[in-house]
Amino acid sequence: MEDEEAAAVLKTVGRQIRLWREAAGLRQGELGALIGYSEEMVSSVERGRRAPKPEFLDATDEAVGAGGKSSATEEDVEKARYPKSVRDLKKLEDEPVELSAYANHYVHGLLQTPAYARAMYNTRRPSYTEEEIDSRVGARLARQEVFDRVPRPSTTFVQEEVTLRRPIGGRAVLRQQLEHLLEMAQFRHVEIQVMPTDREDHAGMSGSFRLLKLQDGTTVAHEEGQAYSRLLSDPKEVQLLEIRYGIVRAQTLPPREALTFIEKVLGEET
């Protein structure tokens, strides 16, 4: 496990499963046979070494007569499967009253469709396992709950033109992603802008970043690179990115023109 918080959750769930199994008079192999998993898998779950999937927990619940208690742990277990950096970022995104982001290589994670997100993780080298991809896609989609939160945060996104044209996952996945951007832009609290590739002046050449204005009035920033993910809270560093983001927005197509631009690119893909 990469962090103590997730490890504690899985160990607690595993311990409960062991207690329910023993109370039902079953050995690990017997429980595995009843629920369709190997004895080794049951053992790994009970020791907190593997995160059980919902099907495992539901089947265990029925097999040991846990009365719904095993199934009730599914949400906590699913969160524990997410990388710690993603969980921390989701906590931040659940809090702000304003969220701003500039994305230069791919469509921002909060705007991605499930197919696009999966295709993104499939491009990773060295490759992720299928289990790792499932976990990261689930975590990315869970972050999108920010759009449903009440009160809804004001969100603005600046996408580089290339992110609208790079066919990650293939042309069909890209078309679906462009359609999704148009749908998201219909929400009153969401604004999407596009930075055309032919712009000579560009304040965002240093890379992608996001800004989160929190409920207490403070603002923090987040940056990601090839091998790091870091939160910036120093007022001077954050102020620099706020200034930079304001200039980037002024240099891009306004929201209405950006939607027309996205529709044009979508038309070229059909």
PDB file of C-alpha atoms in Angstrom, residues 39-263:
ATOM      1  CA  GLU A  39      -8.474 -19.345  -1.146  1.00  0.00           C
ATOM      2  CA  GLU A  40      -5.427 -17.149  -1.798  1.00  0.00           C
ATOM      3  CA  MET A  41      -7.680 -14.213  -2.708  1.00  0.00           C
ATOM      4  CA  VAL A  42      -9.759 -14.627   0.462  1.00  0.00           C
ATOM      5  CA  SER A  43      -6.567 -14.768   2.498  1.00  0.00           C
ATOM      6  CA  SER A  44      -5.158 -11.644   0.822  1.00  0.00           C
ATOM      7  CA  VAL A  45      -8.362  -9.703   1.471  1.00  0.00           C
ATOM      8  CA  GLU A  46      -8.493 -10.765   5.111  1.00  0.00           C
ATOM      9  CA  ARG A  47      -4.897  -9.649   5.616  1.00  0.00           C
ATOM     10  CA  GLY A  48      -5.614  -6.290   4.023  1.00  0.00           C
ATOM     11  CA  ARG A  49      -3.283  -6.935   1.090  1.00  0.00           C
ATOM     12  CA  ARG A  50      -5.931  -6.821  -1.652  1.00  0.00           C
ATOM     13  CA  ALA A  51      -8.862  -4.470  -2.110  1.00  0.00           C
ATOM     14  CA  PRO A  52     -12.018  -6.572  -2.598  1.00  0.00           C
ATOM     15  CA  LYS A  53     -14.327  -5.656  -5.451  1.00  0.00           C
ATOM     16  CA  PRO A  54     -18.057  -5.025  -4.810  1.00  0.00           C
ATOM     17  CA  GLU A  55     -18.910  -8.493  -6.161  1.00  0.00           C
ATOM     18  CA  PHE A  56     -16.612 -10.074  -3.572  1.00  0.00           C
ATOM     19  CA  LEU A  57     -18.181  -8.099  -0.734  1.00  0.00           C
ATOM     20  CA  ASP A  58     -21.758  -8.772  -1.872  1.00  0.00           C
ATOM     21  CA  ALA A  59     -21.146 -12.498  -2.278  1.00  0.00           C
ATOM     22  CA  THR A  60     -19.393 -12.677   1.091  1.00  0.00           C
ATOM     23  CA  ASP A  61     -22.275 -10.854   2.726  1.00  0.00           C
ATOM     24  CA  GLU A  62     -24.694 -13.505   1.509  1.00  0.00           C
ATOM     25  CA  ALA A  63     -22.394 -16.453   2.233  1.00  0.00           C
ATOM     26  CA  VAL A  64     -21.658 -15.537   5.857  1.00  0.00           C
ATOM     27  CA  GLY A  65     -25.001 -13.911   6.669  1.00  0.00           C
ATOM     28  CA  ALA A  66     -23.530 -10.496   7.456  1.00  0.00           C
ATOM     29  CA  GLY A  67     -26.896  -8.807   6.953  1.00  0.00           C
ATOM     30  CA  GLY A  68     -25.594  -6.116   4.599  1.00  0.00           C
ATOM     31  CA  LYS A  69     -22.612  -5.159   6.746  1.00  0.00           C
ATOM     32  CA  SER A  70     -20.052  -6.478   4.252  1.00  0.00           C
ATOM     33  CA  SER A  71     -21.724  -4.722   1.316  1.00  0.00           C
ATOM     34  CA  ALA A  72     -21.860  -1.509   3.340  1.00  0.00           C
ATOM     35  CA  THR A  73     -18.064  -1.267   3.216  1.00  0.00           C
ATOM     36  CA  GLU A  74     -17.974  -0.998  -0.600  1.00  0.00           C
ATOM     37  CA  GLU A  75     -17.741   2.785  -0.759  1.00  0.00           C
ATOM     38  CA  ASP A  76     -14.862   2.971   1.728  1.00  0.00           C
ATOM     39  CA  VAL A  77     -13.008   0.145  -0.006  1.00  0.00           C
ATOM     40  CA  GLU A  78     -13.457   1.753  -3.418  1.00  0.00           C
ATOM     41  CA  LYS A  79     -11.968   5.019  -2.154  1.00  0.00           C
ATOM     42  CA  ALA A  80      -9.046   3.111  -0.646  1.00  0.00           C
ATOM     43  CA  ARG A  81      -8.302   1.695  -4.104  1.00  0.00           C
ATOM     44  CA  TYR A  82      -7.644   5.191  -5.441  1.00  0.00           C
ATOM     45  CA  PRO A  83      -4.071   6.544  -5.375  1.00  0.00           C
ATOM     46  CA  LYS A  84      -3.460   8.817  -2.390  1.00  0.00           C
ATOM     47  CA  SER A  85      -2.653  11.806  -4.611  1.00  0.00           C
ATOM     48  CA  VAL A  86      -6.043  11.419  -6.299  1.00  0.00           C
ATOM     49  CA  ARG A  87      -7.899  11.115  -2.997  1.00  0.00           C
ATOM     50  CA  ASP A  88      -6.203  14.247  -1.683  1.00  0.00           C
ATOM     51  CA  LEU A  89      -7.054  16.132  -4.864  1.00  0.00           C
ATOM     52  CA  LYS A  90     -10.696  15.036  -4.696  1.00  0.00           C
ATOM     53  CA  LYS A  91     -10.932  16.309  -1.128  1.00  0.00           C
ATOM     54  CA  LEU A  92      -9.698  19.695  -2.327  1.00  0.00           C
ATOM     55  CA  GLU A  93     -12.071  19.743  -5.307  1.00  0.00           C
ATOM     56  CA  ASP A  94     -14.999  18.981  -3.004  1.00  0.00           C
ATOM     57  CA  GLU A  95     -14.337  22.197  -1.065  1.00  0.00           C
ATOM     58  CA  PRO A  96     -13.751  25.145  -3.457  1.00  0.00           C
ATOM     59  CA  VAL A  97     -16.230  27.827  -4.471  1.00  0.00           C
ATOM     60  CA  GLU A  98     -14.216  28.431  -7.624  1.00  0.00           C
ATOM     61  CA  LEU A  99     -12.121  26.044  -9.705  1.00  0.00           C
ATOM     62  CA  SER A 100      -9.978  27.079 -12.687  1.00  0.00           C
ATOM     63  CA  ALA A 101      -7.801  24.881 -14.881  1.00  0.00           C
ATOM     64  CA  TYR A 102      -5.519  25.113 -17.895  1.00  0.00           C
ATOM     65  CA  ALA A 103      -4.808  21.865 -19.795  1.00  0.00           C
ATOM     66  CA  ASN A 104      -2.299  21.663 -22.615  1.00  0.00           C
ATOM     67  CA  HIS A 105      -1.800  17.967 -23.503  1.00  0.00           C
ATOM     68  CA  TYR A 106      -5.189  16.307 -23.016  1.00  0.00           C
ATOM     69  CA  VAL A 107      -8.748  17.097 -22.005  1.00  0.00           C
ATOM     70  CA  HIS A 108      -8.859  17.996 -18.323  1.00  0.00           C
ATOM     71  CA  GLY A 109      -9.716  15.075 -16.033  1.00  0.00           C
ATOM     72  CA  LEU A 110     -12.918  16.679 -14.737  1.00  0.00           C
ATOM     73  CA  LEU A 111     -14.200  16.898 -18.308  1.00  0.00           C
ATOM     74  CA  GLN A 112     -13.211  13.424 -19.516  1.00  0.00           C
ATOM     75  CA  THR A 113     -15.621  10.694 -20.580  1.00  0.00           C
ATOM     76  CA  PRO A 114     -15.055   7.183 -19.163  1.00  0.00           C
ATOM     77  CA  ALA A 115     -13.778   5.943 -22.550  1.00  0.00           C
ATOM     78  CA  TYR A 116     -11.360   8.862 -22.920  1.00  0.00           C
ATOM     79  CA  ALA A 117     -10.079   8.435 -19.353  1.00  0.00           C
ATOM     80  CA  ARG A 118      -9.466   4.717 -19.924  1.00  0.00           C
ATOM     81  CA  ALA A 119      -7.683   5.439 -23.203  1.00  0.00           C
ATOM     82  CA  MET A 120      -5.508   7.993 -21.408  1.00  0.00           C
ATOM     83  CA  TYR A 121      -4.362   5.455 -18.831  1.00  0.00           C
ATOM     84  CA  ASN A 122      -3.812   2.869 -21.560  1.00  0.00           C
ATOM     85  CA  THR A 123      -1.156   5.138 -23.079  1.00  0.00           C
ATOM     86  CA  ARG A 124       0.945   5.074 -19.917  1.00  0.00           C
ATOM     87  CA  ARG A 125       4.432   3.598 -20.187  1.00  0.00           C
ATOM     88  CA  PRO A 126       5.446   1.456 -18.369  1.00  0.00           C
ATOM     89  CA  SER A 127       1.930   0.091 -18.661  1.00  0.00           C
ATOM     90  CA  TYR A 128      -0.596  -0.085 -15.842  1.00  0.00           C
ATOM     91  CA  THR A 129      -2.286  -3.392 -15.061  1.00  0.00           C
ATOM     92  CA  GLU A 130      -6.006  -3.698 -15.821  1.00  0.00           C
ATOM     93  CA  GLU A 131      -6.720  -3.451 -12.093  1.00  0.00           C
ATOM     94  CA  GLU A 132      -4.694  -0.250 -11.835  1.00  0.00           C
ATOM     95  CA  ILE A 133      -6.483   1.232 -14.847  1.00  0.00           C
ATOM     96  CA  ASP A 134      -9.895   0.348 -13.373  1.00  0.00           C
ATOM     97  CA  SER A 135      -8.903   1.990 -10.097  1.00  0.00           C
ATOM     98  CA  ARG A 136      -7.624   5.187 -11.703  1.00  0.00           C
ATOM     99  CA  VAL A 137     -10.572   5.529 -14.071  1.00  0.00           C
ATOM    100  CA  GLY A 138     -12.947   5.063 -11.146  1.00  0.00           C
ATOM    101  CA  ALA A 139     -11.081   7.690  -9.159  1.00  0.00           C
ATOM    102  CA  ARG A 140     -11.150  10.153 -12.042  1.00  0.00           C
ATOM    103  CA  LEU A 141     -14.885   9.729 -12.573  1.00  0.00           C
ATOM    104  CA  ALA A 142     -15.525  10.058  -8.837  1.00  0.00           C
ATOM    105  CA  ARG A 143     -13.841  13.474  -8.917  1.00  0.00           C
ATOM    106  CA  GLN A 144     -16.474  14.636 -11.397  1.00  0.00           C
ATOM    107  CA  GLU A 145     -19.046  14.591  -8.599  1.00  0.00           C
ATOM    108  CA  VAL A 146     -17.894  18.169  -7.983  1.00  0.00           C
ATOM    109  CA  PHE A 147     -20.269  19.258 -10.759  1.00  0.00           C
ATOM    110  CA  ASP A 148     -23.244  17.877  -8.816  1.00  0.00           C
ATOM    111  CA  ARG A 149     -22.302  19.404  -5.477  1.00  0.00           C
ATOM    112  CA  VAL A 150     -24.597  22.060  -3.983  1.00  0.00           C
ATOM    113  CA  PRO A 151     -23.738  24.872  -3.915  1.00  0.00           C
ATOM    114  CA  ARG A 152     -22.062  24.358  -7.276  1.00  0.00           C
ATOM    115  CA  PRO A 153     -18.590  25.831  -7.645  1.00  0.00           C
ATOM    116  CA  SER A 154     -17.869  28.191 -10.508  1.00  0.00           C
ATOM    117  CA  THR A 155     -15.593  26.299 -12.909  1.00  0.00           C
ATOM    118  CA  THR A 156     -13.570  27.558 -15.868  1.00  0.00           C
ATOM    119  CA  PHE A 157     -11.358  25.540 -18.190  1.00  0.00           C
ATOM    120  CA  VAL A 158      -8.887  26.532 -20.877  1.00  0.00           C
ATOM    121  CA  GLN A 159      -8.092  23.749 -23.344  1.00  0.00           C
ATOM    122  CA  GLU A 160      -5.316  23.868 -25.913  1.00  0.00           C
ATOM    123  CA  GLU A 161      -6.574  23.288 -29.454  1.00  0.00           C
ATOM    124  CA  VAL A 162      -4.381  20.192 -29.744  1.00  0.00           C
ATOM    125  CA  THR A 163      -6.338  18.513 -26.934  1.00  0.00           C
ATOM    126  CA  LEU A 164      -9.438  18.713 -29.139  1.00  0.00           C
ATOM    127  CA  ARG A 165      -7.687  17.108 -32.092  1.00  0.00           C
ATOM    128  CA  ARG A 166      -5.425  14.415 -30.615  1.00  0.00           C
ATOM    129  CA  PRO A 167      -7.376  11.151 -31.169  1.00  0.00           C
ATOM    130  CA  ILE A 168      -6.611   9.503 -27.840  1.00  0.00           C
ATOM    131  CA  GLY A 169      -8.436   6.179 -27.912  1.00  0.00           C
ATOM    132  CA  GLY A 170      -9.338   6.582 -31.591  1.00  0.00           C
ATOM    133  CA  ARG A 171     -11.664   8.812 -33.592  1.00  0.00           C
ATOM    134  CA  ALA A 172     -14.866   7.438 -32.065  1.00  0.00           C
ATOM    135  CA  VAL A 173     -13.637   8.138 -28.528  1.00  0.00           C
ATOM    136  CA  LEU A 174     -12.563  11.650 -29.562  1.00  0.00           C
ATOM    137  CA  ARG A 175     -15.964  12.414 -31.124  1.00  0.00           C
ATOM    138  CA  GLN A 176     -17.718  11.282 -27.950  1.00  0.00           C
ATOM    139  CA  GLN A 177     -15.347  13.438 -25.903  1.00  0.00           C
ATOM    140  CA  LEU A 178     -16.013  16.537 -28.023  1.00  0.00           C
ATOM    141  CA  GLU A 179     -19.763  15.982 -27.709  1.00  0.00           C
ATOM    142  CA  HIS A 180     -19.324  15.721 -23.944  1.00  0.00           C
ATOM    143  CA  LEU A 181     -17.479  19.050 -23.840  1.00  0.00           C
ATOM    144  CA  LEU A 182     -20.376  20.700 -25.645  1.00  0.00           C
ATOM    145  CA  GLU A 183     -22.815  19.167 -23.153  1.00  0.00           C
ATOM    146  CA  MET A 184     -20.763  20.270 -20.147  1.00  0.00           C
ATOM    147  CA  ALA A 185     -20.545  23.820 -21.478  1.00  0.00           C
ATOM    148  CA  GLN A 186     -24.325  24.100 -21.254  1.00  0.00           C
ATOM    149  CA  PHE A 187     -24.169  24.200 -17.457  1.00  0.00           C
ATOM    150  CA  ARG A 188     -24.354  27.737 -16.117  1.00  0.00           C
ATOM    151  CA  HIS A 189     -21.491  27.174 -13.687  1.00  0.00           C
ATOM    152  CA  VAL A 190     -19.124  25.740 -16.338  1.00  0.00           C
ATOM    153  CA  GLU A 191     -17.165  27.776 -18.884  1.00  0.00           C
ATOM    154  CA  ILE A 192     -14.833  26.210 -21.449  1.00  0.00           C
ATOM    155  CA  GLN A 193     -12.401  28.235 -23.528  1.00  0.00           C
ATOM    156  CA  VAL A 194      -9.968  27.195 -26.252  1.00  0.00           C
ATOM    157  CA  MET A 195      -6.426  28.391 -26.901  1.00  0.00           C
ATOM    158  CA  PRO A 196      -5.914  28.251 -30.704  1.00  0.00           C
ATOM    159  CA  THR A 197      -2.580  26.862 -31.832  1.00  0.00           C
ATOM    160  CA  ASP A 198      -1.955  29.894 -34.054  1.00  0.00           C
ATOM    161  CA  ARG A 199      -1.722  32.307 -31.111  1.00  0.00           C
ATOM    162  CA  GLU A 200       1.670  34.039 -31.160  1.00  0.00           C
ATOM    163  CA  ASP A 201       1.476  35.218 -27.542  1.00  0.00           C
ATOM    164  CA  HIS A 202       0.842  32.569 -24.902  1.00  0.00           C
ATOM    165  CA  ALA A 203       1.247  32.964 -21.124  1.00  0.00           C
ATOM    166  CA  GLY A 204       0.737  29.274 -20.331  1.00  0.00           C
ATOM    167  CA  MET A 205       3.774  27.768 -22.007  1.00  0.00           C
ATOM    168  CA  SER A 206       5.207  26.537 -18.695  1.00  0.00           C
ATOM    169  CA  GLY A 207       2.580  23.787 -18.423  1.00  0.00           C
ATOM    170  CA  SER A 208      -0.814  22.785 -17.067  1.00  0.00           C
ATOM    171  CA  PHE A 209      -2.092  23.846 -13.652  1.00  0.00           C
ATOM    172  CA  ARG A 210      -5.272  24.432 -11.698  1.00  0.00           C
ATOM    173  CA  LEU A 211      -6.413  26.972  -9.114  1.00  0.00           C
ATOM    174  CA  LEU A 212      -8.857  26.291  -6.284  1.00  0.00           C
ATOM    175  CA  LYS A 213     -10.403  29.141  -4.313  1.00  0.00           C
ATOM    176  CA  LEU A 214     -11.563  27.700  -0.994  1.00  0.00           C
ATOM    177  CA  GLN A 215     -14.510  28.653   1.173  1.00  0.00           C
ATOM    178  CA  ASP A 216     -12.345  30.585   3.621  1.00  0.00           C
ATOM    179  CA  GLY A 217     -11.183  32.878   0.807  1.00  0.00           C
ATOM    180  CA  THR A 218      -7.709  31.398   0.365  1.00  0.00           C
ATOM    181  CA  THR A 219      -6.528  30.030  -2.970  1.00  0.00           C
ATOM    182  CA  VAL A 220      -4.271  27.034  -3.593  1.00  0.00           C
ATOM    183  CA  ALA A 221      -2.807  25.693  -6.826  1.00  0.00           C
ATOM    184  CA  HIS A 222      -2.000  22.246  -8.122  1.00  0.00           C
ATOM    185  CA  GLU A 223       0.564  21.147 -10.699  1.00  0.00           C
ATOM    186  CA  GLU A 224       1.359  17.758 -12.215  1.00  0.00           C
ATOM    187  CA  GLY A 225       4.388  16.585 -14.152  1.00  0.00           C
ATOM    188  CA  GLN A 226       5.875  13.372 -15.493  1.00  0.00           C
ATOM    189  CA  ALA A 227       6.798  12.131 -12.017  1.00  0.00           C
ATOM    190  CA  TYR A 228       5.219  14.492  -9.509  1.00  0.00           C
ATOM    191  CA  SER A 229       1.948  15.924  -8.272  1.00  0.00           C
ATOM    192  CA  ARG A 230       2.244  18.883  -5.939  1.00  0.00           C
ATOM    193  CA  LEU A 231       0.044  21.342  -4.118  1.00  0.00           C
ATOM    194  CA  LEU A 232       1.107  24.991  -3.917  1.00  0.00           C
ATOM    195  CA  SER A 233      -0.082  27.095  -0.994  1.00  0.00           C
ATOM    196  CA  ASP A 234       2.596  29.780  -0.822  1.00  0.00           C
ATOM    197  CA  PRO A 235       0.734  33.061  -1.518  1.00  0.00           C
ATOM    198  CA  LYS A 236       3.464  34.367  -3.854  1.00  0.00           C
ATOM    199  CA  GLU A 237       3.517  31.215  -5.966  1.00  0.00           C
ATOM    200  CA  VAL A 238      -0.275  31.048  -6.101  1.00  0.00           C
ATOM    201  CA  GLN A 239      -0.560  34.724  -7.005  1.00  0.00           C
ATOM    202  CA  LEU A 240       1.834  34.200  -9.908  1.00  0.00           C
ATOM    203  CA  LEU A 241      -0.376  31.422 -11.301  1.00  0.00           C
ATOM    204  CA  GLU A 242      -3.512  33.494 -10.769  1.00  0.00           C
ATOM    205  CA  ILE A 243      -1.991  36.308 -12.821  1.00  0.00           C
ATOM    206  CA  ARG A 244      -0.862  33.835 -15.463  1.00  0.00           C
ATOM    207  CA  TYR A 245      -4.298  32.208 -15.683  1.00  0.00           C
ATOM    208  CA  GLY A 246      -5.976  35.588 -16.104  1.00  0.00           C
ATOM    209  CA  ILE A 247      -3.666  36.396 -19.018  1.00  0.00           C
ATOM    210  CA  VAL A 248      -4.211  32.952 -20.569  1.00  0.00           C
ATOM    211  CA  ARG A 249      -7.995  33.427 -20.463  1.00  0.00           C
ATOM    212  CA  ALA A 250      -7.665  36.841 -22.095  1.00  0.00           C
ATOM    213  CA  GLN A 251      -5.617  35.287 -24.917  1.00  0.00           C
ATOM    214  CA  THR A 252      -8.062  32.465 -25.671  1.00  0.00           C
ATOM    215  CA  LEU A 253     -11.349  32.294 -27.523  1.00  0.00           C
ATOM    216  CA  PRO A 254     -14.262  33.489 -25.344  1.00  0.00           C
ATOM    217  CA  PRO A 255     -16.725  30.764 -24.245  1.00  0.00           C
ATOM    218  CA  ARG A 256     -19.243  31.300 -27.071  1.00  0.00           C
ATOM    219  CA  GLU A 257     -16.552  31.321 -29.743  1.00  0.00           C
ATOM    220  CA  ALA A 258     -14.903  28.325 -28.097  1.00  0.00           C
ATOM    221  CA  LEU A 259     -18.121  26.293 -28.408  1.00  0.00           C
ATOM    222  CA  THR A 260     -18.346  27.196 -32.080  1.00  0.00           C
ATOM    223  CA  PHE A 261     -14.729  26.118 -32.474  1.00  0.00           C
ATOM    224  CA  ILE A 262     -15.383  22.770 -30.742  1.00  0.00           C
ATOM    225  CA  GLU A 263     -18.436  22.211 -32.970  1.00  0.00           C
TER     226      GLU A 263
END
